[in-house]
Amino acid sequence: MSITRILAEYIVDSSRHDVPQVVRHEAVRSFFNWVGCAIGGCRHDAVARAVSALGPFAGSEQATLLGRDSRSDALSAALINGISGHVLDFDDAQPRNTNINPSCSVAPAALALGEHLGAPGSEVLHAFLLGLEVECRIANAIYAKGSTRWFANSTAGVFGAAATAGKLLDLDSRRMAWALGIAATQSSGLRISFGTMCKALDVGRAARNGLTAALLARSGFTSSEKAIEAPRGFAQVFWPGSDPAPIVENLGRAYEVSYNIYKPFACGIVLHAPIDGCIQVRNENSIDPTKIARVELTVNPAVIDITGNPAPASGLESKFSVFHSAAVALIDGAAGELQFSDERVAAPLVLRLRSRITATKDASLARDAAHVRIVMDDGRVFEKTVRHALGSLRNPLSDRQLEEKFRSLTQGILTHGSTDTLIDLCWSITDIGDTSRIARAASGRSA
Amino acid sequence: MSITRILAEYIVDSSRHDVPQVVRHEAVRSFFNWVGCAIGGCRHDAVARAVSALGPFAGSEQATLLGRDSRSDALSAALINGISGHVLDFDDAQPRNTNINPSCSVAPAALALGEHLGAPGSEVLHAFLLGLEVECRIANAIYAKGSTRWFANSTAGVFGAAATAGKLLDLDSRRMAWALGIAATQSSGLRISFGTMCKALDVGRAARNGLTAALLARSGFTSSEKAIEAPRGFAQVFWPGSDPAPIVENLGRAYEVSYNIYKPFACGIVLHAPIDGCIQVRNENSIDPTKIARVELTVNPAVIDITGNPAPASGLESKFSVFHSAAVALIDGAAGELQFSDERVAAPLVLRLRSRITATKDASLARDAAHVRIVMDDGRVFEKTVRHALGSLRNPLSDRQLEEKFRSLTQGILTHGSTDTLIDLCWSITDIGDTSRIARAASGRSA
């Protein structure tokens, strides 16, 4: 049997009762984290411009635009919520070969369709978990050596969204294979989009297009049933010579969601270890940032390669500057969305401290490790070694820490009361009879 | 200046008065041919299933679904009309390196947006011509050696649709560059889709996505401004090592639409020469097809390679069988959509004659040439040599012949009177104040 067909049958046959409780809870955490990110991103220019451009072409009010006081057809909602959930780059992530952000292309399809259908939360969560599984397995196999050409979130994400929507639509295995085939021919997203609004658009498109694929397949719209593995299919076209066989190895025994981590800081994942070290050393020693003589960071070489920008000119650029990140971490004791604003980049205190920071490569340090050494004006020295950065797989955010992140994201968009209600609803998603309760609680009208 | 930016400035600066009348007329012929194809395809299962699947998510009535008694938002109309216009494989074509069908991804965007805006026909036609130009230049450069991996109609078509829509929306050159960049990151469409409904879907998606790109760019949604030529941009990702420079060579001096040909027969383009020969020899000699002993075809090797199927099982397969095609051409004196139905494939007379046909490769024959030799039961022999098949660049369909094709496609969908009206409107598109007149005349409600 072909890989596409095996995958399709697995999705169709999978029951939520097959999945261990600890895995299901990780899927709940992933969904929870995404809802916070999508609300937090809802006022970003990229979202506002997409709504303004495409709103006049949208259909009837089937699904909620998270954090905004409006509704839209489910396909448009998947697109807009997809943009909103990724635009802050504050996602879950799998810092392995692909660095994929698994939830951002799948969750918008799950929630928009779940709301439209009024589906039980337990079904939406299981469909979401299966979407992550399909997406990550495809990305890991095809981009086994990484990819500098294609954007994993969108090129693999469209399969995840199709799988999720196909499961919610209760497709049979032939139609599920068509859904995956229709996803394959829509797969797209160039790395050249990074640093522009198109990066978040690619994610929203993957959500919308995957949902479209499942809807078309339900109506009998045909595609190849070997679209992933055929000689002219997805795998060979996107990565000639790649081996799609691992996509279906150990299906139902190992779960991709188990590898999800959640960013505590609103910036590039390689920055998390030095930021974690700076915040810890600051808090433990009540350091006055105005009296720091110099900061010496020792980091994995990737930190310098990816985030070595000494003088970022904008908030967006500062998310990829180790110098800015360490400075705000030491000054504010935080590295949330507020620390990466245009204003913060130009703040005199930040500029002053930034210039006193050096960073040295050390290949013996893992990517989630770092060493921070602070020398004060009076000569005192404070040090901190981070073995596994906060939020990494070996030092994951607790449910409570995820809630703190969630609250920081909904601040100013939802009331405290609404945020409390939404947090409770998200944690108890598997007990909710109608998923639209979550979507409606995440609407901006409650602020 | 970058290629993307040069292209953007050309689109923005181009005036219809710059274009020679003969070129403009070829654009009118291309548009005319596409309208007929889109009406002819409107009842195909692929269209019906897409409307059924996606209709519930569509927006307000901004644009006409050709041949159908309904309207939709302009983005959805571009998608559905795009599927409808390509599903019969009865397009215009450029039988050069890419075999692209230029109009099918561009015209749906031009008409849907033109109708929505109420734009003058002269503007819609010029925007359409520019879209063809952008699409074909990109395809010819990137797929200079052909492509067995990517579908040119969709991967290049999305740029054409974006250019057309961007021109109609009067974008400035920076926003036009963004529109091309947003198109680039949406570019997709696998050859594995051939033989399934996804082939026509890919075309419809290109139209819809190109229009989406222009709308987003108008609202200030950003992309790379070097999305075509950058190291990680469209050209190098879709065809590593390709040279995008020819995309902007001779801009405004040579026009791609000049190379468009129009299929007289509803099947693979390589079959046109033997079909033309069969119809001519039949008509010239009043051949009784029940009294044919054998038929000997001599053809370019590509005919056997691509259409060598001796026993097609369905109407769709028969479009790629030289034996079926020659048989129906000799029996019916035609090779329109009716000749490639499931019923015709199983007709006893067709089966009987099909088994008496042989085809021999001759590499000295061009792709648009063929030789037909008929031996009758009574020993008489009739022969015909085709140097340039009807519809080829050297033997193009006249405007009158395009009208005959158009009438055959609208038969049973529009009344004769409505067809006459629509034909007149299409020929005079450059004199029409509001393009919605054409769209409304192409609505199925007039049948």
mmCIF file with all atom_site columns, C-alpha atoms in Angstrom, chain A residues 278 282-283 285-295 326-333 344 348-350 352-354 356-357 374-377 380 382:
data_model
loop_
_atom_site.group_PDB
_atom_site.id
_atom_site.type_symbol
_atom_site.label_atom_id
_atom_site.label_alt_id
_atom_site.label_comp_id
_atom_site.label_asym_id
_atom_site.label_entity_id
_atom_site.label_seq_id
_atom_site.pdbx_PDB_ins_code
_atom_site.Cartn_x
_atom_site.Cartn_y
_atom_site.Cartn_z
_atom_site.occupancy
_atom_site.B_iso_or_equiv
_atom_site.pdbx_formal_charge
_atom_site.auth_seq_id
_atom_site.auth_comp_id
_atom_site.auth_asym_id
_atom_site.auth_atom_id
_atom_site.pdbx_PDB_model_num
ATOM 1  C CA . CYS A 1 278 ? 20.498 36.968 32.135 1.00 0.00 ? 278 CYS A CA 1
ATOM 2  C CA . ARG A 1 282 ? 19.615 39.559 37.465 1.00 0.00 ? 282 ARG A CA 1
ATOM 3  C CA . ASN A 1 283 ? 16.883 38.287 39.789 1.00 0.00 ? 283 ASN A CA 1
ATOM 4  C CA . ASN A 1 285 ? 21.475 39.119 42.655 1.00 0.00 ? 285 ASN A CA 1
ATOM 5  C CA . SER A 1 286 ? 19.075 42.080 42.389 1.00 0.00 ? 286 SER A CA 1
ATOM 6  C CA . ILE A 1 287 ? 21.411 43.583 39.809 1.00 0.00 ? 287 ILE A CA 1
ATOM 7  C CA . ASP A 1 288 ? 21.045 47.296 39.012 1.00 0.00 ? 288 ASP A CA 1
ATOM 8  C CA . PRO A 1 289 ? 21.378 47.414 35.207 1.00 0.00 ? 289 PRO A CA 1
ATOM 9  C CA . THR A 1 290 ? 22.643 50.999 35.280 1.00 0.00 ? 290 THR A CA 1
ATOM 10 C CA . LYS A 1 291 ? 25.755 49.842 37.165 1.00 0.00 ? 291 LYS A CA 1
ATOM 11 C CA . ILE A 1 292 ? 26.905 47.054 34.849 1.00 0.00 ? 292 ILE A CA 1
ATOM 12 C CA . ALA A 1 293 ? 30.431 47.520 33.474 1.00 0.00 ? 293 ALA A CA 1
ATOM 13 C CA . ARG A 1 294 ? 30.300 44.663 31.027 1.00 0.00 ? 294 ARG A CA 1
ATOM 14 C CA . VAL A 1 295 ? 28.447 41.448 30.139 1.00 0.00 ? 295 VAL A CA 1
ATOM 15 C CA . ALA A 1 326 ? 20.511 40.248 26.727 1.00 0.00 ? 326 ALA A CA 1
ATOM 16 C CA . ALA A 1 327 ? 20.210 43.981 27.419 1.00 0.00 ? 327 ALA A CA 1
ATOM 17 C CA . VAL A 1 328 ? 16.409 43.957 27.805 1.00 0.00 ? 328 VAL A CA 1
ATOM 18 C CA . ALA A 1 329 ? 16.547 40.741 29.796 1.00 0.00 ? 329 ALA A CA 1
ATOM 19 C CA . LEU A 1 330 ? 18.924 42.384 32.285 1.00 0.00 ? 330 LEU A CA 1
ATOM 20 C CA . ILE A 1 331 ? 16.980 45.655 32.409 1.00 0.00 ? 331 ILE A CA 1
ATOM 21 C CA . ASP A 1 332 ? 13.377 44.380 32.366 1.00 0.00 ? 332 ASP A CA 1
ATOM 22 C CA . GLY A 1 333 ? 13.830 40.851 33.670 1.00 0.00 ? 333 GLY A CA 1
ATOM 23 C CA . ARG A 1 344 ? 12.583 49.586 23.237 1.00 0.00 ? 344 ARG A CA 1
ATOM 24 C CA . PRO A 1 348 ? 18.933 55.064 25.780 1.00 0.00 ? 348 PRO A CA 1
ATOM 25 C CA . LEU A 1 349 ? 19.410 52.605 28.657 1.00 0.00 ? 349 LEU A CA 1
ATOM 26 C CA . VAL A 1 350 ? 19.095 49.645 26.306 1.00 0.00 ? 350 VAL A CA 1
ATOM 27 C CA . ARG A 1 352 ? 24.038 51.911 26.604 1.00 0.00 ? 352 ARG A CA 1
ATOM 28 C CA . LEU A 1 353 ? 23.947 48.380 28.046 1.00 0.00 ? 353 LEU A CA 1
ATOM 29 C CA . ARG A 1 354 ? 23.877 46.743 24.586 1.00 0.00 ? 354 ARG A CA 1
ATOM 30 C CA . ARG A 1 356 ? 28.781 46.702 26.870 1.00 0.00 ? 356 ARG A CA 1
ATOM 31 C CA . ILE A 1 357 ? 27.859 43.152 25.900 1.00 0.00 ? 357 ILE A CA 1
ATOM 32 C CA . ILE A 1 374 ? 28.423 40.092 34.627 1.00 0.00 ? 374 ILE A CA 1
ATOM 33 C CA . VAL A 1 375 ? 31.103 42.496 35.827 1.00 0.00 ? 375 VAL A CA 1
ATOM 34 C CA . MET A 1 376 ? 29.722 45.454 37.818 1.00 0.00 ? 376 MET A CA 1
ATOM 35 C CA . ASP A 1 377 ? 31.183 48.977 37.944 1.00 0.00 ? 377 ASP A CA 1
ATOM 36 C CA . ARG A 1 380 ? 31.760 42.535 41.688 1.00 0.00 ? 380 ARG A CA 1
ATOM 37 C CA . PHE A 1 382 ? 28.047 37.497 38.971 1.00 0.00 ? 382 PHE A CA 1
#
